Short mmCIF file of C-alpha atoms in Angstrom, two decimals:
data_model
loop_
_atom_site.label_atom_id
_atom_site.label_comp_id
_atom_site.label_asym_id
_atom_site.label_seq_id
_atom_site.Cartn_x
_atom_site.Cartn_y
_atom_site.Cartn_z
CA MET A 19 0.14 -0.28 -0.04
CA GLU A 20 2.99 2.45 0.66
CA GLN A 21 4.55 1.33 -2.49
CA GLN A 22 1.44 2.38 -4.25
CA GLN A 23 1.01 5.76 -2.70
CA SER A 24 4.54 6.60 -3.30
CA LEU A 25 3.77 5.60 -7.12
CA ARG A 26 0.76 7.97 -7.35
CA TYR A 27 0.51 11.63 -8.62
CA ARG A 28 -0.66 12.78 -5.36
CA LEU A 29 -1.36 16.52 -6.32
CA LEU A 30 -3.69 15.39 -8.90
CA ASP A 31 -5.64 13.76 -6.06
CA GLU A 32 -5.45 16.54 -3.83
CA LEU A 33 -6.72 19.01 -6.76
CA ARG A 34 -9.69 16.54 -7.36
CA GLY A 35 -10.52 16.64 -3.35
CA LEU A 36 -10.11 20.75 -3.65
CA ASP A 37 -12.79 20.55 -6.42
CA LEU A 38 -14.80 18.26 -4.72
CA ILE A 39 -15.19 20.51 -1.61
CA SER A 40 -16.06 23.21 -3.94
CA MET A 41 -18.76 21.16 -5.57
CA MET A 42 -20.61 20.20 -2.44
CA LEU A 43 -20.39 24.17 -1.55
CA TYR A 44 -22.10 24.67 -4.42
CA HIS A 45 -24.49 22.36 -4.47
CA GLY A 46 -25.33 23.14 -0.42
CA MET A 47 -26.00 26.93 -1.73
CA TRP A 48 -28.13 25.30 -4.50
CA ASP A 49 -30.50 23.35 -1.70
CA VAL A 50 -30.17 26.72 0.10
CA VAL A 51 -31.81 29.02 -2.81
CA PHE A 52 -33.98 26.46 -4.41
CA LEU A 53 -35.60 23.80 -2.13
CA PHE A 54 -35.23 26.02 1.36
CA GLY A 55 -36.36 29.33 -0.67
CA ILE A 56 -33.61 31.77 -0.02
CA PRO A 57 -32.86 33.80 -2.84
CA GLN A 58 -29.33 35.20 -3.54
CA LYS A 59 -28.96 36.98 -6.58
CA TRP A 60 -25.17 36.66 -6.86
CA TYR A 61 -26.09 32.72 -7.38
CA ILE A 62 -28.23 32.97 -9.95
CA GLY A 63 -25.81 35.39 -11.62
CA ARG A 64 -22.77 35.79 -13.34
CA PRO A 65 -20.53 34.80 -10.34
CA GLY A 66 -22.38 31.64 -9.68
CA PHE A 67 -22.28 30.54 -13.24
CA LEU A 68 -18.66 31.23 -13.04
CA TRP A 69 -18.29 29.22 -9.86
CA GLN A 70 -20.18 26.39 -11.79
CA GLN A 71 -18.13 26.34 -14.69
CA SER A 72 -14.99 26.40 -12.53
CA ILE A 73 -16.01 23.01 -10.72
CA CYS A 74 -17.02 21.40 -14.20
CA TRP A 75 -13.78 22.62 -16.23
CA VAL A 76 -10.98 21.21 -13.10
CA PHE A 77 -13.35 18.07 -12.98
CA LEU A 78 -13.31 17.35 -16.44
CA LEU A 79 -9.95 18.34 -17.43
CA LEU A 80 -8.29 16.33 -14.61
CA SER A 81 -10.25 13.39 -15.72
CA GLY A 82 -9.38 13.52 -19.05
CA PHE A 83 -5.80 13.96 -17.84
CA CYS A 84 -5.91 11.24 -15.13
CA LEU A 85 -7.57 8.71 -18.23
CA PRO A 86 -4.27 7.32 -19.59
CA MET A 87 -2.58 6.58 -16.10
CA GLY A 88 -5.33 3.88 -15.31
CA ARG A 89 -5.24 0.15 -16.61
CA HIS A 90 -8.93 -0.41 -16.53
CA PRO A 91 -10.45 2.78 -18.66
CA PHE A 92 -13.65 0.36 -19.95
CA LYS A 93 -14.32 -0.75 -16.83
CA ARG A 94 -13.93 2.74 -14.88
CA GLY A 95 -15.86 4.16 -17.66
CA ALA A 96 -18.59 1.68 -17.19
CA VAL A 97 -18.64 2.36 -13.32
CA VAL A 98 -18.93 6.10 -13.55
CA PHE A 99 -21.72 5.62 -16.73
CA GLY A 100 -23.62 3.44 -14.05
CA ALA A 101 -23.15 6.10 -10.94
CA GLY A 102 -24.83 8.59 -13.59
CA ALA A 103 -27.82 6.21 -14.38
CA MET A 104 -28.23 5.48 -10.47
CA VAL A 105 -28.24 9.41 -9.93
CA THR A 106 -30.83 9.59 -12.74
CA ALA A 107 -33.02 6.95 -11.49
CA VAL A 108 -32.77 8.53 -7.57
CA THR A 109 -33.86 11.59 -8.66
CA LEU A 110 -36.99 10.75 -10.86
CA LEU A 111 -38.41 8.44 -8.40
CA PHE A 112 -37.75 10.78 -5.16
CA LEU A 113 -37.33 14.14 -6.46
CA PRO A 114 -39.02 14.06 -9.95
CA GLU A 115 -39.33 17.79 -10.46
CA ASP A 116 -35.63 18.27 -9.77
CA VAL A 117 -34.51 15.29 -11.94
CA VAL A 118 -31.29 14.83 -13.34
CA TRP A 119 -31.15 13.70 -17.04
CA PHE A 120 -27.51 13.57 -18.58
CA GLY A 121 -25.36 14.80 -15.49
CA VAL A 122 -21.88 15.17 -15.09
CA LEU A 123 -21.51 11.79 -14.26
CA THR A 124 -23.11 10.48 -17.15
CA LEU A 125 -20.92 12.59 -19.16
CA LEU A 126 -17.68 11.35 -17.37
CA GLY A 127 -18.59 7.82 -18.05
CA SER A 128 -19.39 8.69 -21.75
CA SER A 129 -16.55 10.19 -22.35
CA MET A 130 -14.15 7.46 -20.73
CA LEU A 131 -15.89 4.71 -22.84
CA ILE A 132 -15.46 6.71 -25.92
CA THR A 133 -12.06 7.91 -25.54
CA ALA A 134 -11.23 4.49 -24.73
CA VAL A 135 -12.44 2.93 -27.75
CA LEU A 136 -10.76 5.68 -29.54
CA ASP A 137 -7.42 5.69 -27.97
CA GLY A 138 -5.17 4.08 -30.40
CA LEU A 139 -6.52 6.71 -33.06
CA LEU A 140 -5.93 9.63 -30.66
CA ARG A 141 -2.53 8.91 -29.87
CA ARG A 142 -1.68 9.07 -33.42
CA ILE A 143 -2.03 12.95 -32.95
CA PRO A 144 0.95 14.83 -31.89
CA PRO A 145 -0.17 15.95 -28.15
CA ALA A 146 -0.03 19.78 -29.18
CA ALA A 147 -2.12 19.79 -32.06
CA GLY A 148 -4.49 17.46 -29.52
CA VAL A 149 -4.52 20.48 -27.20
CA VAL A 150 -4.79 23.13 -30.14
CA VAL A 151 -7.74 20.92 -31.98
CA SER A 152 -9.55 19.79 -28.80
CA ALA A 153 -9.80 23.49 -27.57
CA ALA A 154 -10.72 25.24 -30.48
CA LEU A 155 -13.99 22.44 -30.92
CA PHE A 156 -14.56 23.04 -27.62
CA TRP A 157 -14.54 26.74 -28.06
CA VAL A 158 -16.37 26.36 -31.62
CA THR A 159 -19.55 23.90 -29.72
CA TYR A 160 -19.61 25.46 -26.84
CA PRO A 161 -23.10 27.04 -27.46
CA THR A 162 -24.52 24.06 -28.89
CA MET A 163 -27.44 24.15 -26.29
CA ARG A 164 -28.18 27.64 -27.62
CA GLY A 165 -28.70 26.96 -31.07
CA PHE A 166 -25.53 27.92 -32.80
CA TRP A 167 -21.74 27.38 -33.15
CA ASN A 168 -18.99 29.88 -32.56
CA LEU A 169 -16.98 30.13 -35.78
CA PRO A 170 -14.13 32.60 -36.82
CA GLY A 171 -16.14 35.06 -38.57
CA GLY A 172 -19.40 34.85 -36.70
CA ARG A 173 -21.92 32.44 -35.56
CA LEU A 174 -23.39 29.26 -37.67
CA ALA A 175 -26.67 28.86 -36.67
CA LEU A 176 -27.86 25.05 -36.36
CA PRO A 177 -30.81 23.48 -38.06
CA GLN A 178 -33.82 23.09 -35.68
CA ALA A 179 -34.51 19.56 -36.53
CA LEU A 180 -31.40 18.75 -34.47
CA TYR A 181 -33.16 19.60 -31.15
CA ALA A 182 -35.69 16.51 -31.34
CA ASN A 183 -35.83 14.87 -28.32
CA GLY A 184 -34.07 13.51 -25.08
CA LEU A 185 -31.59 11.60 -27.16
CA THR A 186 -30.54 14.47 -28.99
CA ALA A 187 -30.12 15.98 -25.60
CA TYR A 188 -27.75 13.77 -24.88
CA LEU A 189 -25.40 15.22 -27.76
CA GLY A 190 -26.23 18.59 -26.95
CA PHE A 191 -29.02 19.43 -29.10
CA MET A 192 -31.26 20.42 -26.27
CA PRO A 193 -35.06 20.74 -27.22
CA LYS A 194 -36.98 23.35 -25.20
CA ASP A 195 -39.06 20.96 -23.69
CA PHE A 196 -36.24 19.47 -21.85
CA PHE A 197 -35.33 19.82 -18.15
CA SER A 198 -32.82 18.69 -16.19
CA THR A 199 -31.20 20.23 -12.76
CA ASP A 200 -27.52 18.88 -13.87
CA TYR A 201 -27.08 18.76 -17.68
CA PHE A 202 -23.70 18.13 -19.13
CA PRO A 203 -24.05 16.88 -22.80
CA LEU A 204 -21.42 15.39 -25.06
CA LEU A 205 -20.90 18.71 -27.13
CA PRO A 206 -19.04 20.63 -26.25
CA TRP A 207 -17.62 19.07 -22.79
CA LEU A 208 -16.10 16.00 -24.72
CA PHE A 209 -14.04 18.41 -26.09
CA LEU A 210 -12.91 20.07 -22.69
CA PHE A 211 -12.32 16.14 -21.44
CA TRP A 212 -9.81 15.43 -24.49
CA VAL A 213 -7.69 18.76 -23.50
CA GLY A 214 -6.98 17.24 -20.57
CA TYR A 215 -6.05 13.71 -22.51
CA PHE A 216 -3.69 15.44 -24.83
CA LEU A 217 -2.00 17.60 -22.11
CA HIS A 218 -1.32 14.31 -20.19
CA GLN A 219 0.52 13.16 -23.55
CA LEU A 220 2.11 16.57 -23.83
CA ALA A 221 3.24 16.51 -20.27
CA GLY A 222 5.31 13.32 -20.52
CA ARG A 223 6.56 11.05 -17.56
CA ALA A 224 9.24 13.43 -16.84
CA GLY A 225 6.81 17.04 -16.88
CA MET A 226 4.44 15.21 -14.26
CA GLU A 227 7.19 14.01 -11.74
CA PRO A 228 6.64 17.35 -9.76
CA LEU A 229 3.08 15.70 -9.33
CA ARG A 230 4.04 13.38 -7.00
CA ARG A 231 4.64 15.87 -4.44
CA SER A 232 1.92 16.33 -1.58
CA VAL A 233 0.58 19.38 -0.02
CA CYS A 234 -2.68 18.33 1.78
CA PRO A 235 -3.14 14.60 2.20
CA PRO A 236 -6.71 15.19 3.40
CA LEU A 237 -7.70 16.45 0.12
CA GLY A 238 -5.71 13.76 -1.49
CA TRP A 239 -7.87 10.85 0.22
CA MET A 240 -11.03 12.78 -0.71
CA GLY A 241 -9.75 12.94 -4.58
CA ARG A 242 -9.29 9.29 -4.48
CA HIS A 243 -12.75 8.38 -2.99
CA SER A 244 -14.12 11.22 -5.39
CA LEU A 245 -16.70 8.91 -7.00
CA VAL A 246 -18.39 7.67 -3.77
CA LEU A 247 -18.35 11.43 -1.95
CA TYR A 248 -19.95 12.32 -5.21
CA LEU A 249 -22.87 9.92 -4.54
CA LEU A 250 -23.23 10.61 -0.78
CA HIS A 251 -22.76 14.44 -0.61
CA GLN A 252 -26.05 15.81 -1.61
CA PRO A 253 -28.15 13.46 0.91
CA VAL A 254 -25.96 14.45 3.65
CA ILE A 255 -26.03 18.03 2.89
CA LEU A 256 -29.47 17.82 2.74
CA GLY A 257 -30.19 16.56 5.90
CA VAL A 258 -27.92 18.57 7.69
CA LEU A 259 -29.62 21.52 5.72
CA THR A 260 -33.13 20.38 6.59
CA MET A 261 -32.13 19.47 10.37
CA THR A 262 -30.49 23.39 10.87
CA PHE A 263 -33.32 25.02 8.96
CA ARG A 264 -35.69 23.61 11.68
CA LEU A 265 -34.00 24.20 14.84
CA MET A 266 -33.87 27.52 13.40
CA ARG A 267 -37.53 27.66 12.93
CA ALA A 268 -38.20 26.27 16.15
CA ALA A 269 -35.71 28.55 17.86
#
């Protein structure tokens, strides 16, 4: 066990743990605003949006970066995708008004599986070119949900026929009547995942050596158990907030 720990890139675990704490705080604030009815203008405005985006960007970049380090990408992808399906099933049964379709776990699992299938092809691409092209495709497809793509000369309007149903929503073409509390489609987010994937190839083994050092071991523990903590954090936070608000009202 000690040998396995010494071989890990512990700083990556700790960055994932830090991002996990940020996500927990963000979701806790979501409960306060939308479940307990305490309005916060900053949270539903640009500051809250930037906070949410920072969390998902770090999570996806780290996940793409770390995928080549694992020995069983198909198994890992299937487990994460299954966890996303479980989140959908639980919210559909117990919180249908706040159901999660195609949330971040579904995206991560899908990205892992797709990348594992295409790994042989992706490795033929020069890493620097892969980073640049993936980042460019992420920028181009970022407004897919809004009905257009970014192009150097302006916007390209997408055919409304693409925005047909729940299956197209999985790709990023979200119909007007589609709703999900947590929504991360393949477009544009797969390309951000690939930015992380190619950054790993670009760094190389020598460039990654500084990542073996540890700054905060408790964050590393959280990062190593991120999937379990992700699945458990919302029920725990909701329970704590429920008890806190009941005590405040009783007082």
